[in-house]
Short mmCIF file of C-alpha atoms in Angstrom, two decimals:
data_model
loop_
_atom_site.label_atom_id
_atom_site.label_comp_id
_atom_site.label_asym_id
_atom_site.label_seq_id
_atom_site.Cartn_x
_atom_site.Cartn_y
_atom_site.Cartn_z
CA UNK X 1 12.34 10.78 -71.15
CA UNK X 2 13.23 11.63 -67.58
CA UNK X 3 11.06 14.08 -65.76
CA UNK X 4 11.96 15.73 -62.49
CA UNK X 5 9.55 16.67 -59.77
CA UNK X 6 10.37 19.16 -57.08
CA UNK X 7 9.24 18.52 -53.56
CA UNK X 8 9.68 21.27 -51.00
CA UNK X 9 10.85 20.15 -47.58
CA UNK X 10 11.15 22.25 -44.42
CA UNK X 11 13.77 20.91 -42.03
CA UNK X 12 13.78 21.67 -38.30
CA UNK X 13 16.15 24.64 -38.69
CA UNK X 14 13.59 26.47 -40.85
CA UNK X 15 15.61 26.50 -44.10
CA UNK X 16 14.02 25.23 -47.29
CA UNK X 17 15.60 22.84 -49.73
CA UNK X 18 14.38 20.86 -52.69
CA UNK X 19 14.51 17.15 -53.33
CA UNK X 20 14.55 16.18 -56.99
CA UNK X 21 12.81 12.93 -57.72
CA UNK X 22 13.44 11.44 -61.13
CA UNK X 23 10.76 9.35 -62.67
CA UNK X 24 11.04 7.41 -65.86
CA UNK X 25 8.00 8.19 -67.95
CA UNK X 26 7.09 5.52 -70.49
CA UNK X 27 4.44 5.59 -73.16
CA UNK X 28 2.20 3.19 -75.00
CA UNK X 29 1.69 4.49 -78.50
CA UNK X 30 -0.67 3.57 -81.30
CA UNK X 31 0.33 4.18 -84.90
CA UNK X 32 -1.81 3.88 -87.99
CA UNK X 33 -0.76 3.17 -91.57
CA UNK X 34 -3.20 4.12 -94.29
CA UNK X 35 -0.92 2.30 -96.77
CA UNK X 36 -1.69 -1.12 -95.26
CA UNK X 37 -4.75 -0.13 -93.17
CA UNK X 38 -3.24 -1.44 -89.94
CA UNK X 39 -2.62 -0.24 -86.40
CA UNK X 40 0.60 -0.83 -84.51
CA UNK X 41 0.83 -0.78 -80.71
CA UNK X 42 4.16 -0.36 -78.95
CA UNK X 43 5.79 1.10 -75.86
CA UNK X 44 8.74 3.45 -75.58
CA UNK X 45 10.48 6.08 -73.51
CA UNK X 46 10.55 8.54 -76.44
CA UNK X 47 7.51 8.56 -78.72
CA UNK X 48 8.92 10.98 -81.30
CA UNK X 49 12.11 8.95 -81.69
CA UNK X 50 10.13 5.73 -82.05
CA UNK X 51 7.81 7.24 -84.68
CA UNK X 52 10.86 8.41 -86.62
CA UNK X 53 12.26 4.87 -86.48
CA UNK X 54 9.05 3.33 -87.84
CA UNK X 55 9.03 5.84 -90.71
CA UNK X 56 12.72 5.45 -91.62
CA UNK X 57 13.18 2.81 -94.38
CA UNK X 58 16.95 2.77 -93.74
CA UNK X 59 16.73 1.83 -90.04
CA UNK X 60 13.40 0.01 -89.83
CA UNK X 61 13.91 -3.67 -90.61
CA UNK X 62 10.76 -4.96 -88.92
CA UNK X 63 7.37 -5.60 -90.54
CA UNK X 64 6.24 -1.99 -89.98
CA UNK X 65 8.53 -0.91 -92.82
CA UNK X 66 5.84 -1.95 -95.33
CA UNK X 67 3.39 0.48 -93.73
CA UNK X 68 5.39 3.69 -94.13
CA UNK X 69 4.19 6.37 -93.52
CA UNK X 70 2.91 5.75 -89.99
CA UNK X 71 0.88 8.37 -88.14
CA UNK X 72 0.81 8.66 -84.36
CA UNK X 73 -2.82 8.35 -83.21
CA UNK X 74 -2.31 8.42 -79.44
CA UNK X 75 0.44 8.33 -76.84
CA UNK X 76 -0.48 7.29 -73.28
CA UNK X 77 1.88 8.11 -70.41
CA UNK X 78 2.66 5.56 -67.69
CA UNK X 79 4.77 6.03 -64.55
CA UNK X 80 7.03 3.07 -65.31
CA UNK X 81 8.15 0.79 -68.10
CA UNK X 82 6.52 -2.14 -66.31
CA UNK X 83 3.11 -0.44 -66.36
CA UNK X 84 3.52 0.51 -70.03
CA UNK X 85 4.41 -3.07 -70.98
CA UNK X 86 1.37 -4.41 -69.10
CA UNK X 87 -0.91 -1.99 -70.95
CA UNK X 88 0.72 -2.74 -74.32
CA UNK X 89 0.27 -6.49 -73.80
CA UNK X 90 -3.33 -6.01 -72.69
CA UNK X 91 -4.18 -3.94 -75.78
CA UNK X 92 -2.48 -6.45 -78.09
CA UNK X 93 -4.21 -9.37 -76.37
CA UNK X 94 -7.61 -7.92 -77.28
CA UNK X 95 -6.81 -8.42 -80.99
CA UNK X 96 -9.46 -5.85 -81.79
CA UNK X 97 -9.45 -2.84 -84.11
CA UNK X 98 -12.63 -1.74 -82.38
CA UNK X 99 -10.88 -1.76 -78.99
CA UNK X 100 -7.93 0.23 -80.41
CA UNK X 101 -10.27 2.78 -82.00
CA UNK X 102 -12.06 3.14 -78.66
CA UNK X 103 -8.75 3.97 -76.96
CA UNK X 104 -7.90 6.49 -79.71
CA UNK X 105 -11.30 8.19 -79.35
CA UNK X 106 -11.77 8.03 -75.57
CA UNK X 107 -8.31 7.51 -74.09
CA UNK X 108 -7.00 4.81 -71.80
CA UNK X 109 -9.50 3.83 -69.10
CA UNK X 110 -7.99 0.84 -67.36
#
């Protein structure tokens, strides 16, 4: 998802104009499947599209297919894909349901 910010600038001649800055917003998302009692952590540019993928048995050919239906528990915005990937890897490296539940309850605090 691309978001635009407007920044007002006043040049020397006194006229106003706007500069549009585009920023790529990326998200780390946590899904939960009651079917298999597991969490899934991923990163994406479009959380709704990614959730639809995980819940589509026709398109989903990864292990998450066995957990359908998946429910989105939290989506955390990051200013870049790089930052989202770092956070995703950090969460996965903890290998802890307790840590994931803490993020779901209290948000991302890193």
